[in-house]
Coordinates of C-alpha atoms and ligand atoms in Angstrom, one line a residue:
Chain V
M1 CA 0.0 0.1 0.0
S2 CA 1.5 3.3 -1.0
L3 CA 1.2 6.5 1.0
E4 CA -1.2 8.0 -1.7
E5 CA -3.7 5.2 -1.1
R6 CA -5.5 6.4 2.0
E7 CA -8.4 4.1 1.7
L8 CA -8.5 0.8 3.3
E9 CA -10.9 -2.1 2.6
V10 CA -12.0 -3.9 5.7
L11 CA -14.1 -7.0 5.8
I12 CA -16.3 -7.3 8.9
G13 CA -17.9 -10.7 9.4
P14 CA -19.6 -13.1 8.9
Q15 CA -18.3 -14.0 12.2
H16 CA -18.4 -10.8 14.1
P17 CA -19.6 -9.6 17.6
A18 CA -23.0 -8.3 16.2
S19 CA -25.7 -10.7 15.6
G20 CA -24.0 -12.3 12.6
H21 CA -24.9 -13.9 9.4
M22 CA -23.8 -11.1 7.2
R23 CA -20.6 -9.5 6.0
L24 CA -19.9 -5.8 5.8
V25 CA -17.4 -4.6 3.3
A26 CA -16.2 -1.3 4.5
K27 CA -13.9 1.2 2.8
I28 CA -12.5 3.4 5.4
D29 CA -10.3 6.6 5.3
G30 CA -8.8 6.9 8.9
D31 CA -11.8 6.7 11.1
I32 CA -14.3 7.7 8.5
V33 CA -16.3 5.2 6.5
V34 CA -16.1 6.0 2.9
E35 CA -18.4 3.3 1.6
L36 CA -20.0 0.3 3.5
R37 CA -21.6 -2.5 1.4
P38 CA -23.5 -5.3 3.1
N39 CA -22.9 -8.7 1.6
I40 CA -25.9 -10.6 2.3
G41 CA -27.0 -14.1 1.2
Y42 CA -25.4 -16.1 4.2
V43 CA -28.8 -17.5 5.3
H44 CA -30.4 -18.0 1.9
R45 CA -32.5 -21.1 2.2
S46 CA -34.7 -20.9 -0.8
V47 CA -38.0 -20.6 1.2
E48 CA -39.9 -19.3 -2.0
K49 CA -38.7 -22.2 -4.1
L50 CA -39.5 -24.8 -1.3
A51 CA -43.0 -23.4 -1.1
E52 CA -43.7 -24.7 -4.6
V53 CA -43.3 -28.2 -3.5
K54 CA -45.1 -28.1 -0.1
K55 CA -48.8 -28.3 0.5
Y56 CA -50.7 -25.1 1.6
L57 CA -50.8 -25.9 5.4
Q58 CA -47.1 -27.1 5.3
I59 CA -46.1 -23.8 4.1
I60 CA -47.1 -22.1 7.4
P61 CA -44.3 -23.4 9.5
L62 CA -41.9 -22.8 6.5
V63 CA -42.7 -19.1 6.1
E64 CA -42.3 -18.5 9.9
R65 CA -38.8 -19.8 9.9
P66 CA -37.2 -16.9 8.2
S67 CA -38.1 -14.4 10.9
L68 CA -38.1 -16.4 14.1
A69 CA -38.4 -13.5 16.4
D70 CA -41.5 -12.2 14.8
T71 CA -43.3 -15.3 13.3
T72 CA -46.9 -14.1 13.7
A73 CA -46.5 -11.4 11.0
N74 CA -45.4 -13.9 8.4
N75 CA -47.9 -16.5 9.5
L76 CA -50.8 -14.0 9.3
A77 CA -49.9 -12.4 5.9
Y78 CA -49.6 -15.8 4.4
V79 CA -52.8 -17.1 5.8
M80 CA -54.6 -13.8 4.7
A81 CA -53.5 -14.3 1.1
V82 CA -54.6 -17.9 1.2
E83 CA -58.0 -16.9 2.6
K84 CA -58.4 -14.3 -0.1
L85 CA -58.0 -17.0 -2.7
L86 CA -60.3 -19.4 -0.8
G87 CA -62.8 -16.6 -0.4
I88 CA -63.5 -17.1 3.3
E89 CA -63.5 -14.6 6.1
P90 CA -62.7 -15.8 9.6
P91 CA -65.2 -15.3 12.5
P92 CA -64.7 -12.2 14.6
R93 CA -63.4 -14.0 17.6
A94 CA -60.6 -15.5 15.5
Q95 CA -59.8 -12.0 14.2
Y96 CA -59.4 -10.7 17.8
L97 CA -57.3 -13.7 18.8
R98 CA -55.0 -13.0 15.8
T99 CA -54.6 -9.4 16.8
L100 CA -53.8 -10.5 20.4
L101 CA -51.0 -12.8 19.3
A102 CA -49.7 -10.3 16.8
E103 CA -49.4 -7.6 19.4
I104 CA -47.7 -9.9 22.0
N105 CA -45.4 -11.0 19.3
R106 CA -44.6 -7.3 18.3
I107 CA -43.6 -6.5 21.9
H108 CA -41.2 -9.4 22.3
S109 CA -39.8 -8.8 18.9
H110 CA -39.1 -5.2 19.8
F111 CA -37.4 -6.3 23.0
Y112 CA -35.3 -8.7 20.8
G113 CA -34.3 -5.9 18.7
M114 CA -33.5 -3.6 21.5
G115 CA -31.5 -6.3 23.4
I116 CA -29.3 -7.0 20.3
H117 CA -28.8 -3.4 19.7
G118 CA -27.7 -2.9 23.4
V119 CA -25.0 -5.6 23.1
M120 CA -23.8 -4.0 19.9
I121 CA -23.2 -0.7 21.5
G122 CA -21.7 -2.4 24.5
S123 CA -24.4 -2.2 27.0
S124 CA -24.8 -5.8 28.3
T125 CA -27.3 -4.5 30.8
A126 CA -29.8 -3.7 28.1
Y127 CA -29.3 -7.2 26.5
M128 CA -29.9 -8.9 29.7
W129 CA -32.9 -6.7 30.6
C130 CA -34.6 -6.8 27.3
F131 CA -34.1 -10.6 26.9
G132 CA -35.3 -11.2 30.4
D133 CA -38.4 -9.0 30.0
R134 CA -39.0 -10.9 26.8
E135 CA -39.6 -14.1 28.7
P136 CA -43.0 -13.3 30.4
L137 CA -44.4 -12.4 26.9
I138 CA -43.0 -15.6 25.4
E139 CA -44.7 -17.4 28.4
L140 CA -48.0 -15.8 27.4
A141 CA -47.8 -16.8 23.8
Q142 CA -46.6 -20.2 24.9
E143 CA -49.7 -20.7 27.0
L144 CA -52.0 -19.5 24.2
T145 CA -50.4 -21.5 21.3
G146 CA -48.1 -24.1 22.8
A147 CA -44.8 -22.9 21.4
R148 CA -42.2 -20.5 22.4
L149 CA -41.6 -18.8 19.1
T150 CA -43.0 -20.7 16.2
Y151 CA -46.6 -20.5 16.8
S152 CA -48.2 -21.7 13.6
Y153 CA -51.4 -20.4 15.4
I154 CA -53.1 -18.9 12.5
V155 CA -54.6 -21.3 10.0
P156 CA -56.9 -20.6 7.0
G157 CA -60.4 -19.9 8.4
G158 CA -59.4 -19.1 11.9
V159 CA -57.0 -19.9 14.8
R160 CA -56.0 -23.1 16.4
R161 CA -56.8 -22.6 19.9
D162 CA -59.2 -20.6 22.1
L163 CA -58.2 -18.5 25.0
P164 CA -57.0 -20.7 28.0
Q165 CA -58.9 -20.1 31.2
G166 CA -57.8 -17.3 33.3
F167 CA -55.5 -15.9 30.4
E168 CA -56.9 -12.4 30.9
D169 CA -55.6 -12.1 34.3
K170 CA -52.2 -13.4 33.4
V171 CA -52.0 -10.9 30.5
E172 CA -53.0 -8.0 32.8
R173 CA -50.4 -8.9 35.1
V174 CA -47.6 -8.9 32.5
M175 CA -48.9 -5.7 31.1
R176 CA -48.7 -4.1 34.4
Y177 CA -45.3 -5.4 35.0
L178 CA -44.2 -4.0 31.7
E179 CA -45.6 -0.6 32.4
N180 CA -43.9 -0.5 35.8
R181 CA -40.6 -1.7 34.3
M182 CA -40.4 0.8 31.3
P183 CA -39.2 3.7 33.6
D184 CA -36.2 1.7 34.7
Y185 CA -35.2 1.4 31.1
F186 CA -35.1 5.1 30.9
D187 CA -33.2 5.5 34.0
I188 CA -30.5 2.9 33.2
Y189 CA -30.3 2.8 29.5
F190 CA -32.0 5.4 27.4
N191 CA -31.2 8.4 29.5
N192 CA -27.6 7.2 30.1
P193 CA -25.2 9.8 28.8
V194 CA -23.2 7.0 27.1
T195 CA -26.2 5.8 25.2
R196 CA -27.3 9.2 24.2
A197 CA -23.8 10.1 22.9
R198 CA -23.6 7.0 20.8
L199 CA -27.1 7.2 19.3
E200 CA -28.1 10.8 19.1
G201 CA -27.5 12.3 15.8
V202 CA -25.9 9.0 14.4
G203 CA -27.1 7.7 11.2
V204 CA -29.7 10.3 10.4
L205 CA -32.3 9.5 7.8
T206 CA -34.2 12.3 6.4
K207 CA -37.9 12.1 5.6
E208 CA -37.4 12.5 1.9
D209 CA -34.8 9.9 1.8
A210 CA -36.8 7.4 3.8
I211 CA -39.7 7.7 1.4
K212 CA -37.3 7.6 -1.7
L213 CA -35.5 4.4 -0.5
G214 CA -38.8 2.5 0.3
V215 CA -37.9 2.0 3.9
T216 CA -40.5 0.5 6.1
G217 CA -41.7 -0.2 9.7
P218 CA -40.3 1.6 12.7
N219 CA -37.3 2.9 10.7
L220 CA -39.7 4.8 8.4
R221 CA -41.8 6.1 11.2
A222 CA -38.6 7.4 13.0
S223 CA -38.1 9.7 10.2
G224 CA -41.5 11.3 10.7
V225 CA -43.6 9.4 8.1
P226 CA -46.8 8.2 9.9
Y227 CA -47.3 5.1 7.7
D228 CA -48.4 2.0 9.2
V229 CA -50.3 -0.9 7.4
R230 CA -52.6 -1.4 10.3
K231 CA -54.0 2.0 9.6
A232 CA -53.4 2.3 5.9
E233 CA -55.1 -1.0 5.1
P234 CA -56.6 -2.3 8.1
Y235 CA -56.8 -6.2 8.7
A236 CA -57.9 -8.5 11.5
A237 CA -59.4 -6.6 14.4
Y238 CA -57.6 -3.3 13.7
P239 CA -60.4 -1.4 12.3
E240 CA -62.3 -1.6 15.6
L241 CA -59.4 -0.8 17.9
D242 CA -58.2 2.6 18.9
F243 CA -54.5 3.2 18.6
D244 CA -52.0 5.8 17.3
V245 CA -49.2 5.5 14.8
I246 CA -46.1 6.4 16.5
T247 CA -43.7 8.7 14.9
E248 CA -40.4 10.6 15.7
E249 CA -39.0 13.5 13.9
A250 CA -35.3 13.2 14.5
G251 CA -34.6 10.0 12.2
D252 CA -31.5 9.2 14.0
A253 CA -30.5 5.9 15.7
F254 CA -32.0 7.0 19.1
A255 CA -35.3 8.0 17.3
R256 CA -35.5 4.5 15.9
V257 CA -35.1 3.0 19.3
M258 CA -37.6 5.4 20.8
V259 CA -40.2 4.4 18.2
R260 CA -39.9 0.9 19.3
V261 CA -40.3 1.7 23.0
R262 CA -43.3 3.8 22.4
E263 CA -44.8 1.0 20.1
I264 CA -44.5 -1.3 23.0
Q265 CA -46.6 1.1 25.0
E266 CA -49.2 1.3 22.2
S267 CA -49.4 -2.5 21.9
I268 CA -50.0 -2.7 25.6
K269 CA -53.0 -0.4 24.9
I270 CA -54.1 -2.5 22.0
I271 CA -54.0 -5.8 24.0
R272 CA -56.1 -4.5 26.8
Q273 CA -58.7 -3.3 24.3
V274 CA -58.7 -6.8 22.5
L275 CA -59.2 -8.5 25.8
K276 CA -62.0 -6.2 26.8
N277 CA -63.9 -6.2 23.5
I278 CA -63.4 -9.8 22.4
P279 CA -66.6 -11.3 21.1
D280 CA -67.9 -14.8 21.8
G281 CA -68.4 -17.3 19.1
P282 CA -66.5 -19.9 17.0
I283 CA -62.7 -19.6 16.3
L284 CA -62.8 -21.4 13.0
D285 CA -64.9 -20.8 9.9
E286 CA -68.2 -22.7 9.8
K287 CA -67.4 -24.4 6.5
Y288 CA -64.4 -26.1 8.1
M289 CA -66.1 -26.7 11.5
K290 CA -68.7 -28.8 9.8
M291 CA -66.0 -31.0 8.4
I292 CA -64.8 -32.1 11.7
P293 CA -66.4 -35.4 12.6
P294 CA -69.2 -35.1 15.2
N295 CA -67.5 -36.9 18.1
L296 CA -64.3 -34.8 17.6
R297 CA -66.3 -31.6 17.4
K298 CA -67.6 -32.2 20.8
Q299 CA -64.1 -32.5 22.1
V300 CA -63.2 -29.3 20.2
E301 CA -66.0 -27.4 21.9
E302 CA -65.1 -28.5 25.3
T303 CA -61.3 -28.0 25.0
G304 CA -61.1 -25.2 22.6
H305 CA -58.3 -27.0 20.6
I306 CA -59.1 -27.4 16.9
K307 CA -58.7 -31.0 15.6
F308 CA -57.8 -30.4 12.0
P309 CA -60.6 -31.6 9.5
G310 CA -59.1 -34.0 7.0
V311 CA -59.7 -31.4 4.1
F312 CA -56.8 -29.4 5.6
A313 CA -54.1 -32.0 4.6
N314 CA -55.0 -31.8 0.9
L315 CA -56.4 -28.2 0.9
R316 CA -56.8 -27.1 -2.7
V317 CA -56.9 -23.4 -3.4
P318 CA -58.7 -22.1 -6.4
A319 CA -56.6 -20.7 -9.2
G320 CA -55.8 -17.0 -9.1
E321 CA -53.7 -14.4 -7.6
A322 CA -53.8 -12.7 -4.1
V323 CA -51.7 -10.3 -2.3
A324 CA -51.8 -9.6 1.5
R325 CA -49.9 -7.4 3.7
V326 CA -49.4 -7.0 7.3
E327 CA -47.5 -4.7 9.7
G328 CA -45.0 -6.8 11.5
G329 CA -42.6 -5.8 14.2
R330 CA -39.8 -4.8 11.7
G331 CA -42.2 -3.4 9.1
E332 CA -44.4 -4.3 6.3
V333 CA -44.6 -8.0 5.2
V334 CA -46.2 -8.8 1.9
F335 CA -47.2 -12.2 0.5
H336 CA -48.0 -12.7 -3.2
I337 CA -49.4 -16.1 -4.1
I338 CA -50.2 -17.3 -7.5
S339 CA -52.3 -20.6 -7.5
D340 CA -53.1 -22.8 -10.4
G341 CA -55.6 -24.9 -8.5
K342 CA -53.1 -27.6 -7.4
M343 CA -52.1 -28.6 -3.9
S344 CA -49.2 -26.3 -3.9
P345 CA -48.9 -22.7 -5.0
Y346 CA -47.5 -22.1 -8.4
R347 CA -45.4 -19.3 -7.0
M348 CA -45.1 -17.8 -3.7
R349 CA -43.3 -14.4 -3.2
M350 CA -42.6 -13.0 0.3
V351 CA -41.4 -9.4 0.6
T352 CA -39.8 -8.9 4.0
P353 CA -39.0 -5.7 5.8
S354 CA -35.4 -6.6 6.5
F355 CA -34.7 -6.9 2.9
R356 CA -36.2 -3.5 2.3
N357 CA -34.2 -1.9 5.0
V358 CA -30.9 -3.4 4.1
I359 CA -30.3 -0.5 1.7
L360 CA -29.9 1.7 4.8
F361 CA -26.5 0.1 5.6
E362 CA -25.1 1.7 2.6
H363 CA -27.0 5.0 2.9
L364 CA -26.7 5.7 6.5
T365 CA -23.0 4.9 7.1
K366 CA -21.6 7.0 4.4
G367 CA -19.3 9.5 6.3
A368 CA -20.0 8.0 9.6
R369 CA -17.3 6.9 12.1
V370 CA -16.2 3.3 12.3
A371 CA -17.4 3.0 15.8
D372 CA -20.9 4.1 14.7
I373 CA -21.3 1.0 12.5
P374 CA -22.7 -1.0 15.2
A375 CA -24.8 1.7 16.5
I376 CA -26.4 2.1 13.2
Y377 CA -26.6 -1.6 12.4
G378 CA -28.3 -2.4 15.6
S379 CA -30.8 0.4 15.3
L380 CA -32.2 -0.9 12.1
D381 CA -33.4 -4.1 13.9
Y382 CA -32.1 -6.1 10.8
F383 CA -32.7 -9.9 10.9
P384 CA -30.6 -11.5 8.2
P385 CA -32.5 -14.8 7.9
E386 CA -35.6 -12.7 7.2
A387 CA -33.8 -10.6 4.4
D388 CA -32.2 -13.6 2.8
R389 CA -35.2 -15.9 3.1
Chain J
M1 CA 21.8 -34.4 21.5
V2 CA 24.1 -35.3 24.2
C3 CA 24.0 -34.1 27.8
A4 CA 26.4 -34.4 30.6
L5 CA 25.1 -34.3 34.1
E6 CA 27.5 -34.6 37.0
G7 CA 29.9 -37.0 35.4
S8 CA 27.4 -39.5 33.9
M9 CA 26.3 -39.0 30.1
W10 CA 22.7 -39.2 28.8
V11 CA 22.2 -39.8 25.2
G12 CA 19.0 -38.8 23.4
N13 CA 16.8 -36.0 22.5
L14 CA 16.0 -34.2 25.6
E15 CA 13.2 -32.0 24.3
K16 CA 11.4 -35.0 22.9
A17 CA 11.8 -37.0 26.0
A18 CA 10.5 -34.1 28.1
R19 CA 7.5 -33.7 25.9
K20 CA 6.8 -37.6 26.0
A21 CA 7.0 -37.3 29.8
A22 CA 4.7 -34.4 30.0
A23 CA 2.1 -36.1 27.7
W24 CA 2.4 -39.3 29.9
L25 CA 1.8 -37.2 33.0
V26 CA -1.0 -35.2 31.6
N27 CA -2.8 -38.3 30.5
K28 CA -2.4 -39.9 34.0
T29 CA -5.5 -40.1 36.1
P30 CA -5.3 -37.2 38.7
I31 CA -3.9 -34.7 36.4
R32 CA -6.0 -35.9 33.6
S33 CA -9.2 -35.5 35.8
L34 CA -8.1 -32.1 36.8
R35 CA -7.5 -31.1 33.4
D36 CA -10.8 -32.4 32.0
W37 CA -12.7 -30.8 34.9
G38 CA -11.1 -27.5 34.0
I39 CA -11.9 -27.8 30.3
A40 CA -15.5 -28.8 31.0
F41 CA -16.1 -25.6 32.9
S42 CA -14.5 -23.2 30.4
L43 CA -16.5 -23.8 27.4
W44 CA -16.5 -20.7 25.4
P45 CA -18.5 -20.8 22.2
V46 CA -17.4 -18.5 19.4
H47 CA -20.2 -15.7 18.4
F48 CA -21.1 -17.3 15.1
T49 CA -24.8 -17.2 14.3
T50 CA -25.7 -19.2 11.2
A51 CA -29.5 -19.1 11.1
C52 CA -32.7 -18.6 13.0
C53 CA -31.8 -20.8 15.9
G54 CA -29.7 -18.0 17.1
A55 CA -32.9 -16.5 18.5
E56 CA -33.2 -19.2 21.1
F57 CA -29.5 -19.4 21.6
G58 CA -29.6 -15.7 22.6
A59 CA -32.5 -16.5 24.9
S60 CA -30.5 -19.2 26.6
A61 CA -27.6 -16.9 27.4
A62 CA -30.2 -14.4 28.9
P63 CA -31.4 -14.2 32.5
K64 CA -34.1 -16.8 32.7
F65 CA -31.9 -19.7 31.5
D66 CA -28.4 -18.3 32.1
T67 CA -26.1 -20.9 30.7
E68 CA -23.3 -18.8 31.9
R69 CA -23.5 -20.7 35.2
F70 CA -22.0 -23.7 33.4
G71 CA -19.0 -21.7 32.5
F72 CA -20.5 -21.1 29.1
L73 CA -19.6 -17.6 28.0
P74 CA -20.3 -16.5 24.3
F75 CA -17.2 -14.7 23.2
I76 CA -16.3 -12.8 20.1
A77 CA -12.9 -13.9 18.9
S78 CA -12.5 -17.3 17.4
R79 CA -9.0 -17.6 18.5
Q80 CA -9.9 -17.6 22.2
C81 CA -12.9 -20.0 21.9
N82 CA -13.2 -23.7 22.1
V83 CA -16.7 -24.5 21.2
L84 CA -18.3 -23.9 17.8
F85 CA -22.1 -23.6 18.0
I86 CA -23.7 -24.4 14.6
E87 CA -26.9 -22.5 15.3
G88 CA -29.2 -24.1 12.8
T89 CA -29.0 -24.2 8.9
L90 CA -25.6 -23.9 7.2
S91 CA -26.1 -22.5 3.8
K92 CA -23.3 -23.1 1.4
K93 CA -21.9 -19.6 1.6
M94 CA -21.9 -19.8 5.6
A95 CA -20.4 -23.4 5.5
E96 CA -17.0 -21.8 4.0
A97 CA -16.9 -19.5 6.9
A98 CA -17.7 -22.1 9.5
I99 CA -14.7 -24.1 8.3
W100 CA -12.5 -21.1 8.5
V101 CA -13.7 -20.3 12.1
Y102 CA -13.3 -23.9 13.1
E103 CA -9.7 -23.9 11.8
Q104 CA -8.9 -20.7 13.7
M105 CA -9.9 -22.2 17.0
P106 CA -7.2 -23.6 19.2
D107 CA -7.3 -27.3 20.2
P108 CA -9.1 -28.9 22.1
K109 CA -12.2 -27.8 20.3
F110 CA -15.8 -29.0 20.1
V111 CA -18.7 -28.7 17.8
V112 CA -22.3 -28.6 18.7
A113 CA -25.1 -28.7 16.0
M114 CA -28.2 -27.1 17.0
G115 CA -31.6 -27.5 15.6
A116 CA -33.2 -30.0 13.2
C117 CA -31.4 -28.2 10.5
G118 CA -28.1 -29.0 12.2
I119 CA -29.0 -32.5 12.2
D120 CA -30.2 -33.3 8.7
G121 CA -31.5 -30.2 7.2
G122 CA -34.8 -30.1 9.1
I123 CA -37.5 -28.2 7.3
F124 CA -35.1 -27.2 4.7
W125 CA -34.0 -30.8 3.9
N126 CA -34.7 -30.4 0.1
S127 CA -33.3 -26.9 -0.3
Y128 CA -30.5 -26.4 -2.9
N129 CA -28.5 -24.1 -0.7
I130 CA -27.8 -26.0 2.5
V131 CA -25.0 -28.1 4.0
R132 CA -25.3 -30.7 6.6
P133 CA -22.8 -29.8 9.4
K134 CA -21.8 -33.4 9.9
D135 CA -20.4 -33.5 6.3
I136 CA -17.8 -30.9 7.0
L137 CA -17.1 -30.8 10.7
P138 CA -16.7 -33.5 13.4
V139 CA -19.9 -32.8 15.5
H140 CA -19.9 -33.9 19.1
V141 CA -23.4 -33.1 20.4
Y142 CA -26.6 -32.6 18.4
I143 CA -29.7 -30.7 19.7
P144 CA -32.9 -31.8 18.2
G145 CA -35.9 -29.4 17.9
C146 CA -36.9 -26.7 15.6
P147 CA -35.9 -24.3 17.4
P148 CA -34.6 -26.2 20.5
R149 CA -35.8 -24.7 23.7
P150 CA -33.2 -23.1 25.8
E151 CA -33.4 -25.8 28.3
A152 CA -32.3 -28.2 25.3
V153 CA -29.3 -26.0 24.9
A154 CA -28.4 -26.3 28.5
Q155 CA -28.9 -30.0 28.3
A156 CA -26.5 -30.1 25.5
I157 CA -23.9 -28.2 27.3
I158 CA -24.2 -30.6 30.3
M159 CA -23.8 -33.6 27.9
L160 CA -20.7 -32.0 26.3
Q161 CA -19.2 -31.6 29.9
R162 CA -20.0 -35.2 30.7
K163 CA -18.3 -36.4 27.5
I164 CA -15.2 -34.3 28.3
R165 CA -15.0 -35.5 31.8
K166 CA -15.3 -39.1 30.8
G167 CA -12.1 -38.3 28.9
E168 CA -13.4 -39.4 25.5
L169 CA -12.9 -36.2 23.7
V170 CA -9.5 -34.8 24.7
T171 CA -6.2 -36.6 24.3
Y172 CA -2.7 -35.2 24.1
E173 CA -0.4 -37.0 21.8
V174 CA 3.3 -36.6 21.3
Ligands
SF4_1 S1 -33.9 -26.0 13.2 FE1 -35.7 -24.7 12.9 S2 -35.3 -22.8 14.0 FE2 -33.4 -23.9 13.8 S3 -32.3 -23.1 12.1 FE3 -33.6 -24.8 11.3 S4 -35.5 -24.0 10.7 FE4 -34.5 -22.4 12.0

């Protein structure tokens, strides 16, 4: 290297202290990043291609795997697209239960993102607290669905299980715990001078750029664009619920974290409303309920656990195209299904928020300092398996 | 090499002999158990996330499950670690990196494959872009599940410790 060549190329990853599975190719001049290109594809597992050989119900667990911390969004968006093709509308109680799980999932997905961000900027306390406070919510979801992260709770026509007994009280206890806990986070982490110094004014995304680059989710709202699919194209029980779209004006790393924190508070509000307003009634579409054999149907009514009717194994979906979108924890999830009337889709396209946000790595780090890379990386809540699919 | 020690003369390679003696001593029971006990409680996995199982691996290092009480501390640099945790699917691109990381780690080193994907591809068994860890690395412990619960991760650590303390995995040769 001659003296004239000031720029140095540094390869960061794929084994690096942050949450891994991607490589960052950085060109640096002293302490300044000239260019940073993410090298993705380390977790590409061909979900879209595999969907073409799996049956419709088998695809539900498959589409959940790419974003393990936020499975409900993918599950819901996929099932909504299938339902559009089938032409069925789930009963109102199922809609509320879907919303309930989606919001529980949103909270623990945000905690996951904040915890990883904390460890990236060197605050192990944030990691420990966020991951610890994630557990009560996972316990709730586990009681409702039977799994810690991979719920597969939402099926075409409804949901798999009814509310367990005494669930409302448990939810209320967790929500109260979270509300009392939030001030501690501000004392120890968010208002900590070190956190402020590392996050404020770092990686600023202006409103115009955010719209131009097609950014989505909390990263978009942190730049002052009030766009949320739950409001823009309401689905499930959201039209009947009262909640705000959270925005921040600053557009820096700190604003992105703050949007997540305030969304947690908003989700608590939604969960309370869901449990207050939830209507009685069936949790699976009548058409499918009728197909359950009579002796099993009695058991379903007693336990609230759906025994799948045989038709689900070989579910055939009429030919056609459908698109469904959902606001997940990280942003907008879109599913596009093309069916030719066979047992598997002809083509399934999934658009995930992480892939749409990956462009920010290049955009936000230009001219930043090397030490700001993890602060920016973490604030995007980027989940590589979701982007690579 | 020839050494003279107080009048008598010893013939042979002193360095080689010393190494042989040390290996013999280290593989003898009291020292050997002490050594294996030490290794069993200083398992440091390298921070190498390969796929979605990483979410549950993260949860197992967090307060509720706290695998650190087994001396299991996730660490950054591969040159200071002795456990390679394959957290789920290995894509072809990632497998290359996994081999590099494994080669950088100092001996004795262990490999744990996590998740159904780590065993035989799991839900992605017929994908065109995956590699089975057992084809490229010597795997010592498998954890079934998709994703395995954090308790299962703890169980795997205990299993690995047991294997080490039985003296199956670590030997010193001259
Ligand atoms: S075993 Fe399941 S959770 Fe783990 S990497 Fe494979 S698909 Fe993901």
